[in-house]
Amino acid sequence: MDGRFFGQLQELLGDSPCLAGERMDSHVTFRTGGPADYYARPSIRQAGPVAELCRRHGIPVTVIGNGSNLLVGDRGVRGLVMEIGKGADEVTVDGDCVTAQAGALLSAVAHKAASCGLSGMEFASGIPGSVGGAAVMNAGAYGGEMRQVLESVRVLTPEGKERTLAAEELELGYRHSCIPKKGYLVLEARLRLHPGEKEEIGRRMAELRRMRNEKQPMEYPSAGSTFKRPEGHFAGKLIQDAGLRSYRVGDAQVSEKHCGFVINRGRATSAQILQLIRDVQDKVEREFGVRLEPEVKMIGEF
Ligand SMILES: Cc1cc2nc3c(=O)[nH]c(=O)nc-3n(C[C@H](O)[C@H](O)[C@H](O)COP(=O)(O)OP(=O)(O)OC[C@H]3O[C@@H](n4cnc5c(N)ncnc54)[C@H](O)[C@@H]3O)c2cc1C
């Protein structure tokens, strides 16, 4: 551990969480993964200075949100994991626009919008991600996606400059944006919604919650759909037709309830989850000639 760096980091962060050797399993929904050399959860105001400190010390930074689309290697993450979450999660409403700090949960944003009679975020109310992670992934469900509501994002560039980018500049596509490629850290997003009937918005969110609970294995840790939807197919159907329903590697398993989900039955390691992902890719490719691409992002050392 670099004591001088860590001391300066602690000083900068004050009361915000700042730890060395923090295990990542409690920060990701798969509940696996080894320790990060350093872990910090800054406020939005602190994020820039933390990034600058890391740059000065040559410490690599990995940004995470709610960890709901991540597989972290069992050997952990070198450098600093910066979580943009609690403490960076203010949401304000101004007319038809919602401005959310990147750490705000989509569920909180959707409920706040609903309470103000604003419609447009219903689709996202059950996605367990942060606004920053959702912008990066162009998260979507039930016919909605972030692209439809995102007006602009405020980002920190790799050089430490703040920029406001229109949604059109983010190359938003199916579970894709240019944010990781450009090395941007999302600080805030501005969403444009439209007036709606409060009760109707509430009804739609409840309906989507019911559908999610019915179809998805919510009782086990996972990262949602493990694979992207391949052109012209459904990943879950291909996996099922390849005879892989309930296929296991240790405690990692293809969900019996929804074959598109890999679940952690309790004691899975990231290595087991990764092996299972590769087995599924290979078998589906052999059977159907389609190579499934993981939607889940891998970070750290495996
Ligand atoms: C049960 C379950 C159901 C799910 N259902 C859906 C669904 O219906 N639709 C869907 O699209 N997804 C779904 N997901 C996946 C996941 O919730 C989304 O991809 C979500 O948008 C990820 O947000 P996050 O904050 O958890 O990001 P993380 O998983 O923490 O990170 C994802 C990526 O974003 C980057 N990132 C995160 N925050 C920032 C930031 N502030 N600045 C720069 N980069 C950042 C990370 O580096 C990483 O590359 C589901 C997951 C689970 C566990």
Tab-separated table of C-alpha atoms and ligand atoms in Angstrom:
chain	number	residue	atom	x	y	z
A	1	MET	CA	0.000	0.000	0.000
A	2	ASP	CA	1.200	3.519	-0.799
A	3	GLY	CA	0.734	5.195	2.595
A	4	ARG	CA	1.354	8.707	1.318
A	5	PHE	CA	-1.287	8.358	-1.414
A	6	PHE	CA	-3.789	6.775	0.967
A	7	GLY	CA	-3.249	9.498	3.564
A	8	GLN	CA	-3.910	12.223	0.998
A	9	LEU	CA	-6.953	10.341	-0.262
A	10	GLN	CA	-8.375	10.102	3.263
A	11	GLU	CA	-7.759	13.782	3.838
A	12	LEU	CA	-9.514	14.685	0.602
A	13	LEU	CA	-12.520	12.489	1.310
A	14	GLY	CA	-13.167	13.539	4.911
A	15	ASP	CA	-16.246	11.625	6.079
A	16	SER	CA	-16.882	9.913	2.723
A	17	PRO	CA	-15.974	6.188	2.685
A	18	CYS	CA	-12.333	5.488	1.861
A	19	LEU	CA	-10.749	2.076	2.427
A	20	ALA	CA	-7.704	0.004	1.514
A	21	GLY	CA	-8.028	-3.675	0.556
A	22	GLU	CA	-11.831	-3.488	0.372
A	23	ARG	CA	-13.486	-6.687	-0.887
A	24	MET	CA	-15.645	-6.003	-3.895
A	25	ASP	CA	-18.218	-8.750	-3.355
A	26	SER	CA	-20.315	-6.453	-1.171
A	27	HIS	CA	-20.323	-3.765	-3.889
A	28	VAL	CA	-21.616	-5.831	-6.808
A	29	THR	CA	-24.883	-7.690	-7.260
A	30	PHE	CA	-23.122	-10.951	-8.296
A	31	ARG	CA	-21.639	-10.986	-4.751
A	32	THR	CA	-18.231	-12.172	-5.967
A	33	GLY	CA	-14.823	-10.594	-6.518
A	34	GLY	CA	-11.583	-9.936	-4.660
A	35	PRO	CA	-10.258	-6.780	-2.995
A	36	ALA	CA	-9.620	-3.398	-4.547
A	37	ASP	CA	-6.266	-1.887	-3.544
A	38	TYR	CA	-8.195	1.266	-2.661
A	39	TYR	CA	-11.905	1.987	-2.574
A	40	ALA	CA	-13.611	5.377	-2.297
A	41	ARG	CA	-17.177	6.638	-2.529
A	42	PRO	CA	-16.833	10.381	-3.079
A	43	SER	CA	-19.493	13.032	-3.382
A	44	ILE	CA	-19.860	14.502	-6.868
A	45	ARG	CA	-17.819	17.522	-5.751
A	46	GLN	CA	-15.000	15.236	-4.528
A	47	ALA	CA	-14.864	13.012	-7.643
A	48	GLY	CA	-12.699	15.410	-9.689
A	49	PRO	CA	-10.097	16.029	-6.981
A	50	VAL	CA	-9.895	12.257	-6.269
A	51	ALA	CA	-9.309	11.543	-9.976
A	52	GLU	CA	-6.667	14.297	-10.042
A	53	LEU	CA	-4.892	12.851	-6.985
A	54	CYS	CA	-4.825	9.411	-8.634
A	55	ARG	CA	-3.414	10.927	-11.831
A	56	ARG	CA	-0.613	12.607	-9.869
A	57	HIS	CA	0.297	9.329	-8.125
A	58	GLY	CA	-0.093	7.142	-11.228
A	59	ILE	CA	-2.916	5.144	-9.590
A	60	PRO	CA	-5.379	3.655	-12.104
A	61	VAL	CA	-9.061	4.395	-11.452
A	62	THR	CA	-12.012	2.086	-12.125
A	63	VAL	CA	-15.412	3.762	-11.817
A	64	ILE	CA	-18.414	1.743	-10.703
A	65	GLY	CA	-22.021	2.622	-9.971
A	66	ASN	CA	-24.337	0.175	-8.247
A	67	GLY	CA	-22.278	-2.809	-9.452
A	68	SER	CA	-25.289	-4.466	-11.084
A	69	ASN	CA	-23.625	-5.188	-14.414
A	70	LEU	CA	-20.164	-6.180	-13.231
A	71	LEU	CA	-18.078	-9.304	-12.780
A	72	VAL	CA	-15.026	-8.522	-10.645
A	73	GLY	CA	-12.033	-10.861	-10.804
A	74	ASP	CA	-11.307	-12.996	-7.727
A	75	ARG	CA	-7.821	-11.488	-7.510
A	76	GLY	CA	-9.345	-8.056	-7.145
A	77	VAL	CA	-8.753	-4.677	-8.764
A	78	ARG	CA	-5.420	-2.867	-8.853
A	79	GLY	CA	-5.573	0.834	-8.123
A	80	LEU	CA	-8.652	2.706	-6.924
A	81	VAL	CA	-12.260	1.654	-7.340
A	82	MET	CA	-14.326	4.836	-7.264
A	83	GLU	CA	-17.968	4.110	-6.542
A	84	ILE	CA	-20.375	6.836	-7.623
A	85	GLY	CA	-23.339	6.004	-5.451
A	86	LYS	CA	-24.721	7.018	-2.073
A	87	GLY	CA	-23.611	10.569	-1.271
A	88	ALA	CA	-23.606	11.428	-4.984
A	89	ASP	CA	-27.295	10.844	-5.524
A	90	GLU	CA	-29.223	14.121	-5.441
A	91	VAL	CA	-32.257	14.378	-7.692
A	92	THR	CA	-33.969	17.658	-8.527
A	93	VAL	CA	-37.017	18.363	-10.646
A	94	ASP	CA	-37.495	21.482	-12.718
A	95	GLY	CA	-40.605	21.531	-14.891
A	96	ASP	CA	-40.451	18.467	-17.174
A	97	CYS	CA	-36.736	17.954	-16.495
A	98	VAL	CA	-35.099	15.812	-13.852
A	99	THR	CA	-31.460	16.416	-12.994
A	100	ALA	CA	-29.907	13.447	-11.230
A	101	GLN	CA	-26.403	13.035	-9.858
A	102	ALA	CA	-24.798	9.931	-11.329
A	103	GLY	CA	-25.052	7.908	-8.123
A	104	ALA	CA	-28.834	8.213	-7.887
A	105	LEU	CA	-30.601	4.883	-8.285
A	106	LEU	CA	-32.935	4.560	-11.260
A	107	SER	CA	-35.707	3.401	-8.915
A	108	ALA	CA	-35.344	6.604	-6.852
A	109	VAL	CA	-35.397	8.773	-9.971
A	110	ALA	CA	-38.441	6.952	-11.357
A	111	HIS	CA	-40.325	7.298	-8.071
A	112	LYS	CA	-39.420	10.960	-7.686
A	113	ALA	CA	-40.568	11.625	-11.252
A	114	ALA	CA	-43.794	9.724	-10.609
A	115	SER	CA	-44.490	11.729	-7.455
A	116	CYS	CA	-44.182	14.905	-9.553
A	117	GLY	CA	-46.525	13.537	-12.238
A	118	LEU	CA	-43.717	13.016	-14.759
A	119	SER	CA	-43.805	10.035	-17.074
A	120	GLY	CA	-40.963	8.438	-19.079
A	121	MET	CA	-38.892	6.638	-16.451
A	122	GLU	CA	-41.367	3.843	-15.691
A	123	PHE	CA	-39.338	1.368	-17.787
A	124	ALA	CA	-36.281	1.943	-15.567
A	125	SER	CA	-37.953	1.712	-12.172
A	126	GLY	CA	-36.976	-1.962	-11.711
A	127	ILE	CA	-33.458	-1.802	-13.182
A	128	PRO	CA	-31.112	-1.965	-10.171
A	129	GLY	CA	-28.545	0.481	-11.554
A	130	SER	CA	-27.393	4.050	-10.982
A	131	VAL	CA	-28.011	6.902	-13.398
A	132	GLY	CA	-24.298	6.897	-14.349
A	133	GLY	CA	-24.238	3.154	-15.033
A	134	ALA	CA	-27.503	3.410	-16.963
A	135	ALA	CA	-26.126	6.165	-19.204
A	136	VAL	CA	-22.993	4.101	-19.868
A	137	MET	CA	-25.030	0.992	-20.699
A	138	ASN	CA	-27.976	2.790	-22.343
A	139	ALA	CA	-29.996	0.590	-19.978
A	140	GLY	CA	-33.415	-0.408	-21.152
A	141	ALA	CA	-36.391	-2.645	-20.526
A	142	TYR	CA	-39.944	-3.222	-21.713
A	143	GLY	CA	-39.598	-1.033	-24.770
A	144	GLY	CA	-37.907	1.896	-23.006
A	145	GLU	CA	-34.250	2.869	-22.891
A	146	MET	CA	-32.159	5.712	-21.528
A	147	ARG	CA	-31.685	7.161	-25.013
A	148	GLN	CA	-35.378	8.146	-25.039
A	149	VAL	CA	-35.123	10.310	-21.919
A	150	LEU	CA	-31.511	11.430	-21.696
A	151	GLU	CA	-31.063	15.055	-22.706
A	152	SER	CA	-27.454	15.595	-21.636
A	153	VAL	CA	-24.780	14.409	-19.223
A	154	ARG	CA	-22.111	16.293	-17.338
A	155	VAL	CA	-18.858	14.358	-17.407
A	156	LEU	CA	-15.299	14.597	-16.176
A	157	THR	CA	-12.821	13.981	-18.985
A	158	PRO	CA	-9.618	11.926	-18.497
A	159	GLU	CA	-7.768	15.279	-18.446
A	160	GLY	CA	-9.860	16.441	-15.493
A	161	LYS	CA	-12.075	18.922	-17.373
A	162	GLU	CA	-15.842	19.054	-16.865
A	163	ARG	CA	-17.930	18.964	-20.033
A	164	THR	CA	-21.632	18.855	-20.769
A	165	LEU	CA	-22.470	16.526	-23.635
A	166	ALA	CA	-25.768	16.277	-25.484
A	167	ALA	CA	-27.208	12.744	-25.594
A	168	GLU	CA	-26.528	12.725	-29.368
A	169	GLU	CA	-22.796	12.898	-28.656
A	170	LEU	CA	-22.835	9.687	-26.582
A	171	GLU	CA	-23.265	7.210	-29.490
A	172	LEU	CA	-26.085	5.512	-27.591
A	173	GLY	CA	-26.994	2.135	-29.055
A	174	TYR	CA	-28.145	-1.225	-27.778
A	175	ARG	CA	-26.455	-1.505	-24.330
A	176	HIS	CA	-23.724	0.776	-25.627
A	177	SER	CA	-22.342	4.301	-25.327
A	178	CYS	CA	-18.962	5.850	-26.099
A	179	ILE	CA	-18.467	6.828	-22.433
A	180	PRO	CA	-16.046	3.973	-21.478
A	181	LYS	CA	-14.043	4.351	-24.696
A	182	LYS	CA	-13.596	8.088	-24.066
A	183	GLY	CA	-12.711	7.504	-20.406
A	184	TYR	CA	-15.444	9.864	-19.168
A	185	LEU	CA	-16.696	9.798	-15.608
A	186	VAL	CA	-20.399	10.646	-15.511
A	187	LEU	CA	-21.199	13.223	-12.836
A	188	GLU	CA	-24.810	14.097	-13.599
A	189	ALA	CA	-27.567	13.481	-16.105
A	190	ARG	CA	-30.441	15.629	-17.262
A	191	LEU	CA	-33.548	13.722	-18.263
A	192	ARG	CA	-36.456	15.133	-20.220
A	193	LEU	CA	-39.768	13.563	-19.239
A	194	HIS	CA	-43.366	14.509	-19.954
A	195	PRO	CA	-46.426	15.182	-17.818
A	196	GLY	CA	-48.513	12.139	-16.973
A	197	GLU	CA	-51.243	10.944	-14.665
A	198	LYS	CA	-49.669	10.022	-11.293
A	199	GLU	CA	-51.904	7.008	-10.749
A	200	GLU	CA	-51.330	5.702	-14.245
A	201	ILE	CA	-47.534	6.036	-13.838
A	202	GLY	CA	-47.733	4.157	-10.516
A	203	ARG	CA	-49.868	1.427	-12.091
A	204	ARG	CA	-47.394	0.947	-14.948
A	205	MET	CA	-44.436	0.688	-12.549
A	206	ALA	CA	-46.277	-1.891	-10.421
A	207	GLU	CA	-47.164	-3.872	-13.543
A	208	LEU	CA	-43.531	-3.925	-14.719
A	209	ARG	CA	-42.393	-4.964	-11.216
A	210	ARG	CA	-44.843	-7.873	-11.283
A	211	MET	CA	-43.609	-8.984	-14.728
A	212	ARG	CA	-39.979	-8.781	-13.580
A	213	ASN	CA	-40.623	-10.825	-10.424
A	214	GLU	CA	-42.525	-13.415	-12.429
A	215	LYS	CA	-39.869	-13.898	-15.133
A	216	GLN	CA	-36.537	-13.182	-13.452
A	217	PRO	CA	-34.644	-15.047	-10.694
A	218	MET	CA	-34.703	-12.104	-8.270
A	219	GLU	CA	-34.046	-14.435	-5.307
A	220	TYR	CA	-30.409	-15.062	-6.366
A	221	PRO	CA	-27.452	-12.727	-6.882
A	222	SER	CA	-26.853	-12.025	-10.576
A	223	ALA	CA	-25.988	-9.203	-12.939
A	224	GLY	CA	-29.252	-9.403	-14.872
A	225	SER	CA	-29.091	-10.623	-18.462
A	226	THR	CA	-25.584	-12.005	-18.818
A	227	PHE	CA	-25.461	-11.777	-22.613
A	228	LYS	CA	-26.516	-9.173	-25.144
A	229	ARG	CA	-29.403	-10.031	-27.420
A	230	PRO	CA	-27.846	-11.320	-30.657
A	231	GLU	CA	-29.301	-9.997	-33.902
A	232	GLY	CA	-32.385	-12.022	-34.793
A	233	HIS	CA	-32.330	-14.208	-31.656
A	234	PHE	CA	-32.934	-14.204	-27.910
A	235	ALA	CA	-29.941	-15.243	-25.795
A	236	GLY	CA	-32.111	-17.083	-23.245
A	237	LYS	CA	-33.850	-19.134	-25.942
A	238	LEU	CA	-30.552	-20.124	-27.599
A	239	ILE	CA	-29.139	-21.179	-24.212
A	240	GLN	CA	-32.259	-23.170	-23.391
A	241	ASP	CA	-32.301	-24.850	-26.823
A	242	ALA	CA	-28.636	-25.758	-26.387
A	243	GLY	CA	-29.713	-27.825	-23.383
A	244	LEU	CA	-28.032	-25.562	-20.864
A	245	ARG	CA	-30.946	-24.764	-18.540
A	246	SER	CA	-29.623	-25.192	-14.943
A	247	TYR	CA	-26.086	-25.931	-16.252
A	248	ARG	CA	-23.621	-25.414	-13.395
A	249	VAL	CA	-19.963	-24.693	-12.783
A	250	GLY	CA	-19.568	-24.904	-9.009
A	251	ASP	CA	-22.135	-22.529	-7.562
A	252	ALA	CA	-22.508	-20.558	-10.794
A	253	GLN	CA	-25.609	-21.635	-12.678
A	254	VAL	CA	-27.702	-20.865	-15.736
A	255	SER	CA	-30.966	-19.879	-14.077
A	256	GLU	CA	-33.721	-22.436	-14.322
A	257	LYS	CA	-36.295	-19.628	-14.326
A	258	HIS	CA	-34.672	-17.501	-17.055
A	259	CYS	CA	-31.833	-19.020	-19.110
A	260	GLY	CA	-30.506	-15.559	-20.009
A	261	PHE	CA	-29.450	-15.031	-16.380
A	262	VAL	CA	-26.367	-16.555	-14.776
A	263	ILE	CA	-26.954	-16.732	-11.026
A	264	ASN	CA	-24.758	-17.206	-7.987
A	265	ARG	CA	-26.307	-19.962	-5.888
A	266	GLY	CA	-24.379	-18.732	-2.865
A	267	ARG	CA	-20.677	-19.522	-2.990
A	268	ALA	CA	-19.771	-19.026	-6.628
A	269	THR	CA	-16.428	-17.466	-7.477
A	270	SER	CA	-15.942	-15.075	-10.380
A	271	ALA	CA	-13.727	-17.728	-12.013
A	272	GLN	CA	-16.660	-20.164	-11.956
A	273	ILE	CA	-19.015	-17.551	-13.410
A	274	LEU	CA	-16.484	-16.743	-16.146
A	275	GLN	CA	-15.993	-20.442	-16.945
A	276	LEU	CA	-19.740	-20.905	-17.184
A	277	ILE	CA	-20.029	-17.884	-19.502
A	278	ARG	CA	-17.337	-19.380	-21.774
A	279	ASP	CA	-18.967	-22.834	-21.725
A	280	VAL	CA	-22.307	-21.284	-22.715
A	281	GLN	CA	-20.681	-19.215	-25.504
A	282	ASP	CA	-18.904	-22.304	-26.896
A	283	LYS	CA	-21.903	-24.643	-26.750
A	284	VAL	CA	-24.317	-22.107	-28.277
A	285	GLU	CA	-21.812	-21.352	-31.030
A	286	ARG	CA	-21.321	-25.057	-31.783
A	287	GLU	CA	-25.085	-25.672	-31.889
A	288	PHE	CA	-26.312	-22.532	-33.657
A	289	GLY	CA	-23.283	-20.707	-35.079
A	290	VAL	CA	-24.003	-17.633	-32.923
A	291	ARG	CA	-21.310	-16.292	-30.598
A	292	LEU	CA	-23.031	-14.686	-27.591
A	293	GLU	CA	-21.432	-11.483	-26.376
A	294	PRO	CA	-21.440	-10.795	-22.630
A	295	GLU	CA	-23.441	-7.749	-21.573
A	296	VAL	CA	-21.786	-7.977	-18.167
A	297	LYS	CA	-18.560	-5.954	-17.891
A	298	MET	CA	-15.473	-7.672	-16.475
A	299	ILE	CA	-13.111	-5.690	-14.264
A	300	GLY	CA	-10.017	-6.566	-12.258
A	301	GLU	CA	-7.795	-9.644	-12.276
A	302	PHE	CA	-9.254	-13.136	-12.745
B	1	LIG	C1	-31.643	-8.344	-11.327
B	1	LIG	C2	-31.101	-7.466	-12.416
B	1	LIG	C3	-31.934	-7.024	-13.424
B	1	LIG	C4	-31.427	-6.207	-14.449
B	1	LIG	N1	-32.278	-5.787	-15.422
B	1	LIG	C5	-31.834	-4.961	-16.393
B	1	LIG	C6	-32.722	-4.481	-17.412
B	1	LIG	O1	-33.908	-4.763	-17.422
B	1	LIG	N2	-32.200	-3.677	-18.370
B	1	LIG	C7	-30.869	-3.309	-18.391
B	1	LIG	O2	-30.471	-2.572	-19.289
B	1	LIG	N3	-30.019	-3.750	-17.442
B	1	LIG	C8	-30.460	-4.561	-16.448
B	1	LIG	N4	-29.600	-5.007	-15.485
B	1	LIG	C9	-28.172	-4.647	-15.572
B	1	LIG	C10	-27.785	-3.344	-14.842
B	1	LIG	O3	-28.680	-3.047	-13.792
B	1	LIG	C11	-27.694	-2.164	-15.801
B	1	LIG	O4	-26.709	-2.372	-16.802
B	1	LIG	C12	-27.354	-0.848	-15.068
B	1	LIG	O5	-27.509	0.231	-15.945
B	1	LIG	C13	-25.941	-0.830	-14.507
B	1	LIG	O6	-25.827	0.289	-13.647
B	1	LIG	P1	-24.814	0.279	-12.416
B	1	LIG	O7	-24.914	1.603	-11.749
B	1	LIG	O8	-25.054	-0.902	-11.553
B	1	LIG	O9	-23.444	0.177	-13.169
B	1	LIG	P2	-22.199	-0.758	-12.842
B	1	LIG	O10	-22.598	-2.187	-12.995
B	1	LIG	O11	-21.578	-0.365	-11.564
B	1	LIG	O12	-21.225	-0.350	-14.040
B	1	LIG	C14	-21.571	-0.641	-15.370
B	1	LIG	C15	-20.601	0.097	-16.302
B	1	LIG	O13	-20.798	1.491	-16.159
B	1	LIG	C16	-19.586	2.139	-15.737
B	1	LIG	N5	-20.008	3.218	-14.819
B	1	LIG	C17	-20.860	3.142	-13.776
B	1	LIG	N6	-21.065	4.357	-13.236
B	1	LIG	C18	-20.304	5.228	-13.962
B	1	LIG	C19	-20.076	6.636	-13.895
B	1	LIG	N7	-20.662	7.413	-12.986
B	1	LIG	N8	-19.231	7.185	-14.803
B	1	LIG	C20	-18.614	6.436	-15.744
B	1	LIG	N9	-18.780	5.087	-15.839
B	1	LIG	C21	-19.627	4.495	-14.959
B	1	LIG	C22	-18.752	1.051	-15.094
B	1	LIG	O14	-17.380	1.344	-15.204
B	1	LIG	C23	-19.146	-0.156	-15.952
B	1	LIG	O15	-18.418	-0.145	-17.164
B	1	LIG	C24	-30.069	-5.829	-14.445
B	1	LIG	C25	-29.233	-6.256	-13.413
B	1	LIG	C26	-29.728	-7.060	-12.407
B	1	LIG	C27	-28.821	-7.498	-11.288
